[in-house]
mmCIF file of N, CA and C and ligand atoms in Angstrom:
data_model
loop_
_atom_site.group_PDB
_atom_site.id
_atom_site.type_symbol
_atom_site.label_atom_id
_atom_site.label_comp_id
_atom_site.label_asym_id
_atom_site.label_seq_id
_atom_site.Cartn_x
_atom_site.Cartn_y
_atom_site.Cartn_z
ATOM 1 N N MET I 1 3.591 15.666 -20.456
ATOM 2 C CA MET I 1 3.066 14.686 -20.896
ATOM 3 C C MET I 1 1.610 14.781 -21.559
ATOM 4 N N LYS I 2 0.518 13.945 -21.928
ATOM 5 C CA LYS I 2 -0.187 14.408 -23.051
ATOM 6 C C LYS I 2 -1.073 13.048 -22.394
ATOM 7 N N ILE I 3 -2.709 13.416 -21.106
ATOM 8 C CA ILE I 3 -2.779 12.474 -20.454
ATOM 9 C C ILE I 3 -4.704 12.564 -20.553
ATOM 10 N N GLY I 4 -4.980 11.350 -20.794
ATOM 11 C CA GLY I 4 -6.766 11.314 -21.396
ATOM 12 C C GLY I 4 -7.076 10.791 -19.973
ATOM 13 N N ILE I 5 -8.212 11.735 -19.652
ATOM 14 C CA ILE I 5 -8.535 11.452 -18.553
ATOM 15 C C ILE I 5 -10.311 10.896 -18.677
ATOM 16 N N GLY I 6 -10.734 9.750 -17.752
ATOM 17 C CA GLY I 6 -11.992 9.431 -18.034
ATOM 18 C C GLY I 6 -12.783 8.758 -16.886
ATOM 19 N N ASN I 7 -14.195 9.134 -16.686
ATOM 20 C CA ASN I 7 -14.752 9.071 -15.087
ATOM 21 C C ASN I 7 -16.487 8.779 -15.880
ATOM 22 N N ASP I 8 -17.037 8.466 -14.930
ATOM 23 C CA ASP I 8 -18.569 7.728 -14.680
ATOM 24 C C ASP I 8 -19.038 9.126 -13.924
ATOM 25 N N HIS I 9 -20.294 9.090 -13.299
ATOM 26 C CA HIS I 9 -21.132 9.957 -12.555
ATOM 27 C C HIS I 9 -20.310 9.920 -11.324
ATOM 28 N N ALA I 10 -19.887 8.807 -10.634
ATOM 29 C CA ALA I 10 -18.983 8.839 -9.256
ATOM 30 C C ALA I 10 -18.056 9.746 -9.271
ATOM 31 N N GLY I 11 -17.232 9.612 -10.460
ATOM 32 C CA GLY I 11 -15.998 10.677 -10.480
ATOM 33 C C GLY I 11 -15.853 11.887 -10.896
ATOM 34 N N VAL I 12 -17.117 12.366 -11.184
ATOM 35 C CA VAL I 12 -16.715 13.932 -11.860
ATOM 36 C C VAL I 12 -16.145 14.885 -11.154
ATOM 37 N N GLU I 13 -16.602 14.887 -9.857
ATOM 38 C CA GLU I 13 -16.122 15.693 -8.657
ATOM 39 C C GLU I 13 -14.279 15.779 -8.808
ATOM 40 N N MET I 14 -13.859 14.310 -8.528
ATOM 41 C CA MET I 14 -12.332 13.920 -8.102
ATOM 42 C C MET I 14 -11.799 14.490 -9.721
ATOM 43 N N LYS I 15 -12.319 14.216 -10.526
ATOM 44 C CA LYS I 15 -11.715 14.350 -12.352
ATOM 45 C C LYS I 15 -11.547 15.654 -12.332
ATOM 46 N N HIS I 16 -12.224 16.704 -11.990
ATOM 47 C CA HIS I 16 -12.285 18.273 -11.746
ATOM 48 C C HIS I 16 -10.716 18.606 -11.305
ATOM 49 N N GLU I 17 -10.861 18.072 -9.654
ATOM 50 C CA GLU I 17 -9.468 18.412 -9.339
ATOM 51 C C GLU I 17 -8.255 17.770 -9.790
ATOM 52 N N ILE I 18 -8.529 16.365 -10.247
ATOM 53 C CA ILE I 18 -7.390 15.765 -10.592
ATOM 54 C C ILE I 18 -6.981 16.458 -12.215
ATOM 55 N N ILE I 19 -7.798 16.820 -12.713
ATOM 56 C CA ILE I 19 -7.627 17.686 -14.134
ATOM 57 C C ILE I 19 -6.533 19.103 -13.303
ATOM 58 N N GLU I 20 -6.936 20.063 -12.794
ATOM 59 C CA GLU I 20 -6.362 20.741 -12.291
ATOM 60 C C GLU I 20 -4.739 20.353 -11.677
ATOM 61 N N PHE I 21 -5.510 19.517 -11.067
ATOM 62 C CA PHE I 21 -3.609 18.664 -10.305
ATOM 63 C C PHE I 21 -2.637 18.619 -11.700
ATOM 64 N N LEU I 22 -2.809 17.983 -12.578
ATOM 65 C CA LEU I 22 -2.281 17.117 -13.569
ATOM 66 C C LEU I 22 -1.874 18.501 -14.468
ATOM 67 N N GLU I 23 -2.581 19.805 -14.858
ATOM 68 C CA GLU I 23 -2.312 20.755 -15.031
ATOM 69 C C GLU I 23 -1.160 21.609 -14.263
ATOM 70 N N SER I 24 -1.551 21.556 -13.173
ATOM 71 C CA SER I 24 -0.375 22.466 -12.326
ATOM 72 C C SER I 24 0.921 21.628 -12.479
ATOM 73 N N MET I 25 1.085 20.391 -12.815
ATOM 74 C CA MET I 25 2.367 19.767 -12.886
ATOM 75 C C MET I 25 2.557 20.040 -14.669
ATOM 76 N N GLY I 26 2.005 20.507 -15.251
ATOM 77 C CA GLY I 26 2.513 20.828 -16.285
ATOM 78 C C GLY I 26 1.947 19.786 -17.591
ATOM 79 N N HIS I 27 1.143 19.054 -17.217
ATOM 80 C CA HIS I 27 0.610 18.075 -18.187
ATOM 81 C C HIS I 27 -0.355 18.659 -18.894
ATOM 82 N N GLN I 28 -0.569 18.533 -20.001
ATOM 83 C CA GLN I 28 -1.758 18.358 -21.130
ATOM 84 C C GLN I 28 -2.713 17.629 -20.876
ATOM 85 N N VAL I 29 -3.993 17.829 -20.784
ATOM 86 C CA VAL I 29 -5.237 17.161 -20.171
ATOM 87 C C VAL I 29 -6.495 16.449 -21.419
ATOM 88 N N VAL I 30 -6.677 15.763 -21.822
ATOM 89 C CA VAL I 30 -7.749 15.459 -22.526
ATOM 90 C C VAL I 30 -8.802 15.000 -21.971
ATOM 91 N N ASN I 31 -9.909 15.426 -21.730
ATOM 92 C CA ASN I 31 -11.225 15.052 -20.912
ATOM 93 C C ASN I 31 -12.009 14.171 -21.634
ATOM 94 N N TYR I 32 -12.507 12.737 -21.630
ATOM 95 C CA TYR I 32 -12.981 11.575 -22.259
ATOM 96 C C TYR I 32 -14.244 11.505 -21.121
ATOM 97 N N GLY I 33 -13.924 11.725 -20.062
ATOM 98 C CA GLY I 33 -15.362 11.490 -19.244
ATOM 99 C C GLY I 33 -16.787 12.333 -18.960
ATOM 100 N N THR I 34 -17.158 12.278 -18.143
ATOM 101 C CA THR I 34 -18.766 12.794 -18.162
ATOM 102 C C THR I 34 -18.661 14.040 -17.696
ATOM 103 N N ASP I 35 -19.477 14.921 -17.476
ATOM 104 C CA ASP I 35 -19.025 16.005 -16.318
ATOM 105 C C ASP I 35 -20.256 16.554 -16.009
ATOM 106 N N GLU I 36 -21.620 15.434 -16.359
ATOM 107 C CA GLU I 36 -22.729 15.120 -15.177
ATOM 108 C C GLU I 36 -22.657 14.502 -14.373
ATOM 109 N N LYS I 37 -23.631 14.516 -12.917
ATOM 110 C CA LYS I 37 -23.517 13.503 -12.182
ATOM 111 C C LYS I 37 -24.565 12.522 -12.354
ATOM 112 N N ALA I 38 -25.577 12.837 -13.594
ATOM 113 C CA ALA I 38 -26.502 11.684 -14.004
ATOM 114 C C ALA I 38 -25.701 10.292 -13.824
ATOM 115 N N SER I 39 -26.658 9.380 -13.442
ATOM 116 C CA SER I 39 -26.222 8.321 -13.401
ATOM 117 C C SER I 39 -25.709 7.671 -15.117
ATOM 118 N N CYS I 40 -24.418 7.111 -15.081
ATOM 119 C CA CYS I 40 -23.999 6.365 -16.340
ATOM 120 C C CYS I 40 -23.270 5.473 -16.627
ATOM 121 N N ASP I 41 -22.970 5.025 -17.403
ATOM 122 C CA ASP I 41 -22.524 3.773 -17.519
ATOM 123 C C ASP I 41 -20.482 3.868 -17.777
ATOM 124 N N TYR I 42 -20.153 3.271 -16.593
ATOM 125 C CA TYR I 42 -18.499 3.369 -17.112
ATOM 126 C C TYR I 42 -17.763 2.854 -18.108
ATOM 127 N N PRO I 43 -18.414 1.548 -18.555
ATOM 128 C CA PRO I 43 -17.363 0.868 -19.745
ATOM 129 C C PRO I 43 -17.284 1.837 -20.841
ATOM 130 N N VAL I 44 -18.317 3.013 -21.008
ATOM 131 C CA VAL I 44 -18.310 3.742 -22.101
ATOM 132 C C VAL I 44 -16.874 4.810 -21.743
ATOM 133 N N TYR I 45 -16.592 4.836 -20.840
ATOM 134 C CA TYR I 45 -15.319 5.943 -20.829
ATOM 135 C C TYR I 45 -14.043 5.107 -20.491
ATOM 136 N N GLY I 46 -13.950 4.007 -19.776
ATOM 137 C CA GLY I 46 -13.094 3.122 -19.991
ATOM 138 C C GLY I 46 -12.726 2.753 -21.147
ATOM 139 N N GLU I 47 -13.333 2.556 -21.806
ATOM 140 C CA GLU I 47 -13.269 2.517 -23.334
ATOM 141 C C GLU I 47 -12.375 3.552 -24.385
ATOM 142 N N LYS I 48 -12.969 4.479 -24.138
ATOM 143 C CA LYS I 48 -12.735 5.758 -24.855
ATOM 144 C C LYS I 48 -11.441 6.048 -24.411
ATOM 145 N N VAL I 49 -10.957 6.108 -23.124
ATOM 146 C CA VAL I 49 -9.764 6.587 -22.753
ATOM 147 C C VAL I 49 -8.994 5.669 -23.433
ATOM 148 N N ALA I 50 -9.061 4.000 -23.305
ATOM 149 C CA ALA I 50 -7.900 2.881 -23.514
ATOM 150 C C ALA I 50 -7.906 2.959 -24.692
ATOM 151 N N ARG I 51 -8.748 3.559 -25.581
ATOM 152 C CA ARG I 51 -8.683 3.281 -27.356
ATOM 153 C C ARG I 51 -7.637 4.450 -27.446
ATOM 154 N N ALA I 52 -8.084 5.684 -26.874
ATOM 155 C CA ALA I 52 -7.128 7.080 -27.223
ATOM 156 C C ALA I 52 -5.412 6.691 -26.508
ATOM 157 N N VAL I 53 -5.225 5.680 -25.693
ATOM 158 C CA VAL I 53 -3.902 5.162 -25.180
ATOM 159 C C VAL I 53 -3.773 4.573 -26.370
ATOM 160 N N ALA I 54 -4.295 3.306 -26.323
ATOM 161 C CA ALA I 54 -3.803 2.466 -27.651
ATOM 162 C C ALA I 54 -3.319 2.888 -28.934
ATOM 163 N N ALA I 55 -4.449 4.105 -29.301
ATOM 164 C CA ALA I 55 -4.127 4.672 -30.485
ATOM 165 C C ALA I 55 -2.590 5.857 -30.757
ATOM 166 N N GLY I 56 -2.187 5.738 -29.423
ATOM 167 C CA GLY I 56 -1.402 6.799 -28.888
ATOM 168 C C GLY I 56 -1.760 8.264 -29.150
ATOM 169 N N GLU I 57 -2.855 8.558 -29.000
ATOM 170 C CA GLU I 57 -3.591 10.173 -29.199
ATOM 171 C C GLU I 57 -3.065 10.286 -28.067
ATOM 172 N N VAL I 58 -2.792 9.910 -26.730
ATOM 173 C CA VAL I 58 -2.326 10.259 -25.529
ATOM 174 C C VAL I 58 -1.375 9.448 -24.999
ATOM 175 N N ASP I 59 -0.663 9.783 -23.965
ATOM 176 C CA ASP I 59 0.493 8.887 -23.459
ATOM 177 C C ASP I 59 0.229 8.339 -22.222
ATOM 178 N N LYS I 60 -0.913 8.478 -21.644
ATOM 179 C CA LYS I 60 -1.003 7.461 -20.536
ATOM 180 C C LYS I 60 -2.610 7.803 -20.204
ATOM 181 N N GLY I 61 -3.361 7.089 -19.752
ATOM 182 C CA GLY I 61 -4.857 7.500 -19.243
ATOM 183 C C GLY I 61 -4.893 7.247 -17.920
ATOM 184 N N ILE I 62 -5.741 8.164 -17.330
ATOM 185 C CA ILE I 62 -6.428 8.003 -15.893
ATOM 186 C C ILE I 62 -8.018 7.632 -15.622
ATOM 187 N N LEU I 63 -8.226 7.152 -15.152
ATOM 188 C CA LEU I 63 -9.944 6.594 -14.906
ATOM 189 C C LEU I 63 -10.229 6.640 -13.569
ATOM 190 N N ILE I 64 -11.643 7.141 -13.255
ATOM 191 C CA ILE I 64 -12.071 7.309 -12.046
ATOM 192 C C ILE I 64 -13.528 6.860 -11.913
ATOM 193 N N CYS I 65 -13.969 5.844 -11.559
ATOM 194 C CA CYS I 65 -15.077 5.464 -11.081
ATOM 195 C C CYS I 65 -15.608 5.368 -9.494
ATOM 196 N N GLY I 66 -16.631 4.479 -9.441
ATOM 197 C CA GLY I 66 -16.936 4.368 -7.605
ATOM 198 C C GLY I 66 -15.854 3.994 -7.175
ATOM 199 N N THR I 67 -15.206 2.905 -7.850
ATOM 200 C CA THR I 67 -14.182 1.792 -7.198
ATOM 201 C C THR I 67 -12.885 1.775 -8.075
ATOM 202 N N GLY I 68 -13.029 2.314 -9.197
ATOM 203 C CA GLY I 68 -11.683 2.082 -9.848
ATOM 204 C C GLY I 68 -11.644 0.918 -10.680
ATOM 205 N N VAL I 69 -12.743 -0.108 -9.952
ATOM 206 C CA VAL I 69 -12.594 -1.495 -10.679
ATOM 207 C C VAL I 69 -13.527 -1.732 -11.970
ATOM 208 N N GLY I 70 -14.519 -1.191 -12.124
ATOM 209 C CA GLY I 70 -15.368 -1.543 -13.302
ATOM 210 C C GLY I 70 -14.504 -0.650 -14.877
ATOM 211 N N ILE I 71 -14.152 0.352 -14.375
ATOM 212 C CA ILE I 71 -13.819 1.511 -15.844
ATOM 213 C C ILE I 71 -12.419 0.668 -15.868
ATOM 214 N N SER I 72 -11.337 0.005 -14.963
ATOM 215 C CA SER I 72 -10.506 -0.548 -15.568
ATOM 216 C C SER I 72 -10.407 -1.845 -16.223
ATOM 217 N N LEU I 73 -11.663 -2.741 -15.987
ATOM 218 C CA LEU I 73 -11.912 -3.867 -16.389
ATOM 219 C C LEU I 73 -12.028 -3.674 -17.833
ATOM 220 N N ALA I 74 -13.252 -2.515 -18.555
ATOM 221 C CA ALA I 74 -13.476 -2.256 -19.486
ATOM 222 C C ALA I 74 -12.203 -2.000 -20.401
ATOM 223 N N ALA I 75 -11.485 -1.076 -19.768
ATOM 224 C CA ALA I 75 -9.977 -0.531 -20.386
ATOM 225 C C ALA I 75 -9.275 -1.684 -20.648
ATOM 226 N N ASN I 76 -9.314 -2.847 -19.678
ATOM 227 C CA ASN I 76 -8.178 -3.607 -20.028
ATOM 228 C C ASN I 76 -8.737 -4.730 -21.461
ATOM 229 N N LYS I 77 -9.728 -4.332 -21.516
ATOM 230 C CA LYS I 77 -10.078 -5.159 -22.938
ATOM 231 C C LYS I 77 -9.781 -4.904 -24.376
ATOM 232 N N VAL I 78 -9.364 -3.496 -24.162
ATOM 233 C CA VAL I 78 -8.794 -3.211 -25.041
ATOM 234 C C VAL I 78 -7.391 -3.232 -25.653
ATOM 235 N N HIS I 79 -6.857 -3.770 -26.846
ATOM 236 C CA HIS I 79 -5.427 -4.437 -27.075
ATOM 237 C C HIS I 79 -4.496 -3.540 -26.317
ATOM 238 N N GLY I 80 -3.250 -3.527 -26.083
ATOM 239 C CA GLY I 80 -2.160 -2.913 -25.860
ATOM 240 C C GLY I 80 -2.133 -2.354 -24.286
ATOM 241 N N ILE I 81 -3.501 -2.532 -23.719
ATOM 242 C CA ILE I 81 -3.939 -1.698 -22.269
ATOM 243 C C ILE I 81 -3.496 -2.688 -21.397
ATOM 244 N N ARG I 82 -2.703 -1.978 -20.130
ATOM 245 C CA ARG I 82 -2.447 -2.431 -18.875
ATOM 246 C C ARG I 82 -2.846 -1.646 -18.163
ATOM 247 N N ALA I 83 -4.039 -1.632 -17.540
ATOM 248 C CA ALA I 83 -4.515 -0.616 -16.667
ATOM 249 C C ALA I 83 -4.773 -1.362 -15.473
ATOM 250 N N VAL I 84 -4.287 -0.345 -14.166
ATOM 251 C CA VAL I 84 -4.705 -0.805 -13.055
ATOM 252 C C VAL I 84 -5.096 -0.222 -11.867
ATOM 253 N N VAL I 85 -6.041 -0.936 -10.804
ATOM 254 C CA VAL I 85 -6.421 0.323 -10.145
ATOM 255 C C VAL I 85 -5.679 0.175 -8.880
ATOM 256 N N CYS I 86 -5.535 1.175 -8.137
ATOM 257 C CA CYS I 86 -4.291 1.855 -7.050
ATOM 258 C C CYS I 86 -5.007 2.253 -6.044
ATOM 259 N N SER I 87 -4.987 1.643 -4.765
ATOM 260 C CA SER I 87 -5.688 3.052 -3.590
ATOM 261 C C SER I 87 -4.224 3.028 -2.505
ATOM 262 N N GLU I 88 -3.256 3.072 -3.294
ATOM 263 C CA GLU I 88 -2.292 3.369 -2.211
ATOM 264 C C GLU I 88 -1.112 3.906 -3.443
ATOM 265 N N PRO I 89 -0.071 4.961 -3.246
ATOM 266 C CA PRO I 89 1.151 4.911 -4.046
ATOM 267 C C PRO I 89 1.991 3.487 -3.924
ATOM 268 N N ALA I 90 2.271 2.900 -3.224
ATOM 269 C CA ALA I 90 3.318 1.984 -3.189
ATOM 270 C C ALA I 90 2.957 0.870 -4.623
ATOM 271 N N THR I 91 1.642 0.482 -4.630
ATOM 272 C CA THR I 91 1.085 -0.256 -5.958
ATOM 273 C C THR I 91 0.806 0.510 -7.089
ATOM 274 N N ALA I 92 1.052 1.914 -7.145
ATOM 275 C CA ALA I 92 1.134 2.828 -8.279
ATOM 276 C C ALA I 92 2.388 2.551 -8.753
ATOM 277 N N ARG I 93 3.327 3.188 -7.951
ATOM 278 C CA ARG I 93 5.152 2.911 -8.161
ATOM 279 C C ARG I 93 5.036 1.841 -8.526
ATOM 280 N N LEU I 94 4.964 0.562 -7.873
ATOM 281 C CA LEU I 94 5.500 -0.736 -8.484
ATOM 282 C C LEU I 94 4.731 -1.503 -10.197
ATOM 283 N N SER I 95 3.147 -0.541 -9.925
ATOM 284 C CA SER I 95 2.487 -1.009 -11.520
ATOM 285 C C SER I 95 3.396 -0.410 -12.508
ATOM 286 N N ARG I 96 4.096 0.774 -12.494
ATOM 287 C CA ARG I 96 4.793 1.303 -13.422
ATOM 288 C C ARG I 96 6.372 0.820 -13.264
ATOM 289 N N LEU I 97 7.055 0.528 -12.247
ATOM 290 C CA LEU I 97 8.320 -0.037 -12.538
ATOM 291 C C LEU I 97 7.992 -1.538 -13.450
ATOM 292 N N HIS I 98 7.274 -2.343 -12.671
ATOM 293 C CA HIS I 98 7.401 -3.780 -13.001
ATOM 294 C C HIS I 98 6.148 -4.181 -14.146
ATOM 295 N N ASN I 99 5.397 -3.556 -14.217
ATOM 296 C CA ASN I 99 4.122 -3.627 -14.964
ATOM 297 C C ASN I 99 4.013 -2.712 -16.296
ATOM 298 N N ASP I 100 4.747 -1.889 -16.472
ATOM 299 C CA ASP I 100 4.642 -0.808 -17.399
ATOM 300 C C ASP I 100 3.310 -0.514 -17.367
ATOM 301 N N ALA I 101 2.591 -0.048 -16.840
ATOM 302 C CA ALA I 101 0.767 -0.007 -16.751
ATOM 303 C C ALA I 101 0.886 1.535 -17.302
ATOM 304 N N ASN I 102 -0.476 1.548 -18.386
ATOM 305 C CA ASN I 102 0.010 3.081 -19.305
ATOM 306 C C ASN I 102 -1.809 3.491 -18.712
ATOM 307 N N VAL I 103 -2.099 2.600 -18.005
ATOM 308 C CA VAL I 103 -3.433 3.249 -17.503
ATOM 309 C C VAL I 103 -3.917 3.004 -15.963
ATOM 310 N N LEU I 104 -4.268 4.133 -15.204
ATOM 311 C CA LEU I 104 -4.142 4.481 -13.898
ATOM 312 C C LEU I 104 -5.871 4.099 -13.831
ATOM 313 N N ALA I 105 -6.307 3.643 -12.768
ATOM 314 C CA ALA I 105 -7.455 4.105 -12.587
ATOM 315 C C ALA I 105 -7.639 3.673 -10.498
ATOM 316 N N PHE I 106 -8.540 4.400 -10.492
ATOM 317 C CA PHE I 106 -9.056 4.508 -8.664
ATOM 318 C C PHE I 106 -10.267 5.192 -8.493
ATOM 319 N N GLY I 107 -11.049 5.184 -7.452
ATOM 320 C CA GLY I 107 -12.176 5.098 -6.795
ATOM 321 C C GLY I 107 -12.463 6.116 -6.130
ATOM 322 N N ALA I 108 -13.458 7.062 -6.631
ATOM 323 C CA ALA I 108 -13.846 8.203 -5.935
ATOM 324 C C ALA I 108 -14.505 7.883 -4.520
ATOM 325 N N ARG I 109 -14.915 6.868 -4.260
ATOM 326 C CA ARG I 109 -15.654 6.304 -3.412
ATOM 327 C C ARG I 109 -14.561 5.332 -2.082
ATOM 328 N N ILE I 110 -13.607 5.448 -2.807
ATOM 329 C CA ILE I 110 -12.530 4.785 -2.165
ATOM 330 C C ILE I 110 -11.489 5.438 -1.386
ATOM 331 N N VAL I 111 -10.842 6.339 -2.498
ATOM 332 C CA VAL I 111 -9.630 7.386 -1.697
ATOM 333 C C VAL I 111 -10.105 8.356 -1.728
ATOM 334 N N GLY I 112 -9.488 9.256 -0.958
ATOM 335 C CA GLY I 112 -9.823 10.549 -0.717
ATOM 336 C C GLY I 112 -8.809 11.631 -1.508
ATOM 337 N N MET I 113 -9.145 12.803 -1.833
ATOM 338 C CA MET I 113 -8.369 13.142 -2.592
ATOM 339 C C MET I 113 -7.276 13.580 -2.749
ATOM 340 N N GLU I 114 -6.410 13.776 -1.317
ATOM 341 C CA GLU I 114 -4.722 13.799 -1.092
ATOM 342 C C GLU I 114 -4.249 12.760 -1.439
ATOM 343 N N LEU I 115 -4.670 11.522 -1.356
ATOM 344 C CA LEU I 115 -4.502 10.091 -1.598
ATOM 345 C C LEU I 115 -4.537 9.913 -2.982
ATOM 346 N N ALA I 116 -5.601 10.400 -3.787
ATOM 347 C CA ALA I 116 -5.451 10.078 -5.283
ATOM 348 C C ALA I 116 -4.416 10.883 -5.680
ATOM 349 N N LYS I 117 -4.321 12.017 -5.354
ATOM 350 C CA LYS I 117 -2.999 12.934 -5.516
ATOM 351 C C LYS I 117 -1.869 12.163 -5.439
ATOM 352 N N MET I 118 -1.404 11.533 -4.612
ATOM 353 C CA MET I 118 -0.192 11.203 -4.275
ATOM 354 C C MET I 118 -0.197 9.920 -5.315
ATOM 355 N N ILE I 119 -1.254 9.203 -5.406
ATOM 356 C CA ILE I 119 -1.093 7.997 -6.009
ATOM 357 C C ILE I 119 -0.744 8.898 -7.920
ATOM 358 N N VAL I 120 -1.917 9.440 -8.236
ATOM 359 C CA VAL I 120 -1.376 9.929 -9.530
ATOM 360 C C VAL I 120 0.308 10.522 -9.994
ATOM 361 N N GLU I 121 0.530 11.431 -8.942
ATOM 362 C CA GLU I 121 2.109 11.825 -9.123
ATOM 363 C C GLU I 121 3.131 10.774 -8.718
ATOM 364 N N THR I 122 2.962 9.845 -8.075
ATOM 365 C CA THR I 122 3.777 8.619 -8.067
ATOM 366 C C THR I 122 3.492 8.152 -9.196
ATOM 367 N N TRP I 123 2.489 7.543 -9.557
ATOM 368 C CA TRP I 123 2.221 6.722 -11.115
ATOM 369 C C TRP I 123 3.120 7.518 -12.462
ATOM 370 N N LEU I 124 2.964 8.863 -12.411
ATOM 371 C CA LEU I 124 3.182 9.209 -13.610
ATOM 372 C C LEU I 124 4.943 9.731 -13.235
ATOM 373 N N ASN I 125 5.290 9.973 -12.442
ATOM 374 C CA ASN I 125 6.812 9.818 -12.073
ATOM 375 C C ASN I 125 7.467 8.909 -11.916
ATOM 376 N N THR I 126 7.109 7.529 -12.099
ATOM 377 C CA THR I 126 8.036 6.504 -12.188
ATOM 378 C C THR I 126 8.227 6.037 -13.643
ATOM 379 N N GLU I 127 8.943 5.579 -13.984
ATOM 380 C CA GLU I 127 9.494 5.195 -15.083
ATOM 381 C C GLU I 127 9.396 3.373 -15.065
ATOM 382 N N PHE I 128 9.313 2.613 -16.173
ATOM 383 C CA PHE I 128 9.318 1.250 -16.380
ATOM 384 C C PHE I 128 10.673 0.818 -16.283
ATOM 385 N N GLU I 129 11.001 -0.403 -15.409
ATOM 386 C CA GLU I 129 12.485 -0.602 -15.327
ATOM 387 C C GLU I 129 12.871 -1.440 -15.989
ATOM 388 N N GLY I 130 12.151 -1.896 -16.905
ATOM 389 C CA GLY I 130 12.311 -3.200 -18.192
ATOM 390 C C GLY I 130 13.145 -4.009 -17.545
ATOM 391 N N GLY I 131 14.311 -4.756 -18.330
ATOM 392 C CA GLY I 131 15.037 -6.075 -18.143
ATOM 393 C C GLY I 131 14.035 -7.636 -17.853
ATOM 394 N N ARG I 132 14.149 -7.799 -16.717
ATOM 395 C CA ARG I 132 13.102 -8.814 -16.903
ATOM 396 C C ARG I 132 11.698 -8.940 -16.624
ATOM 397 N N HIS I 133 11.446 -7.469 -16.546
ATOM 398 C CA HIS I 133 10.119 -7.155 -16.418
ATOM 399 C C HIS I 133 9.534 -6.810 -18.224
ATOM 400 N N GLN I 134 10.457 -6.739 -18.422
ATOM 401 C CA GLN I 134 10.070 -6.703 -20.281
ATOM 402 C C GLN I 134 9.638 -7.764 -20.727
ATOM 403 N N ARG I 135 10.293 -9.096 -20.315
ATOM 404 C CA ARG I 135 9.858 -10.296 -20.591
ATOM 405 C C ARG I 135 8.440 -10.711 -20.006
ATOM 406 N N ARG I 136 8.227 -10.185 -18.754
ATOM 407 C CA ARG I 136 6.898 -10.540 -18.188
ATOM 408 C C ARG I 136 5.735 -9.766 -19.049
ATOM 409 N N VAL I 137 5.958 -8.664 -19.063
ATOM 410 C CA VAL I 137 4.992 -7.768 -19.757
ATOM 411 C C VAL I 137 4.641 -8.302 -21.374
ATOM 412 N N ASP I 138 6.017 -8.977 -22.007
ATOM 413 C CA ASP I 138 5.650 -9.287 -23.036
ATOM 414 C C ASP I 138 4.603 -10.623 -23.403
ATOM 415 N N LEU I 139 4.916 -11.059 -22.095
ATOM 416 C CA LEU I 139 3.684 -12.447 -21.945
ATOM 417 C C LEU I 139 2.257 -12.368 -21.837
ATOM 418 N N ILE I 140 2.236 -11.305 -21.225
ATOM 419 C CA ILE I 140 0.819 -10.506 -20.986
ATOM 420 C C ILE I 140 0.405 -10.356 -21.965
ATOM 421 N N MET I 141 1.090 -9.233 -22.666
ATOM 422 C CA MET I 141 0.692 -8.785 -23.974
ATOM 423 C C MET I 141 0.278 -10.253 -25.177
ATOM 424 N N ASP I 142 1.191 -11.097 -24.682
ATOM 425 C CA ASP I 142 0.870 -12.329 -25.956
ATOM 426 C C ASP I 142 -0.330 -12.970 -25.424
ATOM 427 N N VAL I 143 -0.729 -12.940 -24.656
ATOM 428 C CA VAL I 143 -2.242 -13.484 -24.055
ATOM 429 C C VAL I 143 -3.430 -12.866 -25.091
ATOM 430 N N GLU I 144 -3.117 -11.333 -25.635
ATOM 431 C CA GLU I 144 -3.893 -11.058 -26.397
ATOM 432 C C GLU I 144 -3.708 -11.864 -27.754
ATOM 433 N N ASN I 145 -3.021 -12.311 -28.428
ATOM 434 C CA ASN I 145 -2.655 -12.709 -29.269
ATOM 435 C C ASN I 145 -2.871 -14.265 -29.580
ATOM 436 N N ARG I 146 -3.569 -14.803 -28.657
ATOM 437 C CA ARG I 146 -3.918 -16.383 -28.842
ATOM 438 C C ARG I 146 -5.060 -16.489 -28.269
HETATM 439 C C1 RB5 S 1 -21.490 3.166 -10.392
HETATM 440 O O1 RB5 S 1 -22.793 3.362 -9.352
HETATM 441 C C2 RB5 S 1 -20.587 2.462 -9.966
HETATM 442 O O2 RB5 S 1 -20.718 0.869 -10.083
HETATM 443 C C3 RB5 S 1 -19.278 2.295 -10.307
HETATM 444 O O3 RB5 S 1 -18.831 3.436 -10.431
HETATM 445 C C4 RB5 S 1 -18.134 1.897 -10.400
HETATM 446 O O4 RB5 S 1 -17.727 1.888 -9.023
HETATM 447 C C5 RB5 S 1 -18.144 0.287 -11.120
HETATM 448 O O5 RB5 S 1 -17.043 -0.586 -10.774
#
């Protein structure tokens, strides 16, 4: 899978480890995030990754900031994006099964490295269930058209 990854200053170290982890699983990674620890603005990177996902340049997006919250809020402003903040694998799994989430966010100040890897692996390896969930996802996306 081709994955776009983005982060602010709070997520630099975790981002690099996650990139290595993704590549070790055979994924191709495009880095849209900052590699500097100087304070920067997370919406910039949330939007970059979200636009790449919406345009089909990458299959899915992963975002890391301090909490995962701000960067996911920015990503969700882009049409076609369903970004979720996950701090444990159960939500990550259900966000794929039921919500067909196309962007995953988490907080480098909230989850440890091993938990972050479990969240990423679970999220990437879970397929959307479709069926009744498709109707609900369609209803979510309809909100963007009104
Ligand atoms: C940066 O200090 C912090 O606000 C940011 O990384 C993130 O947690 C915002 O939601």
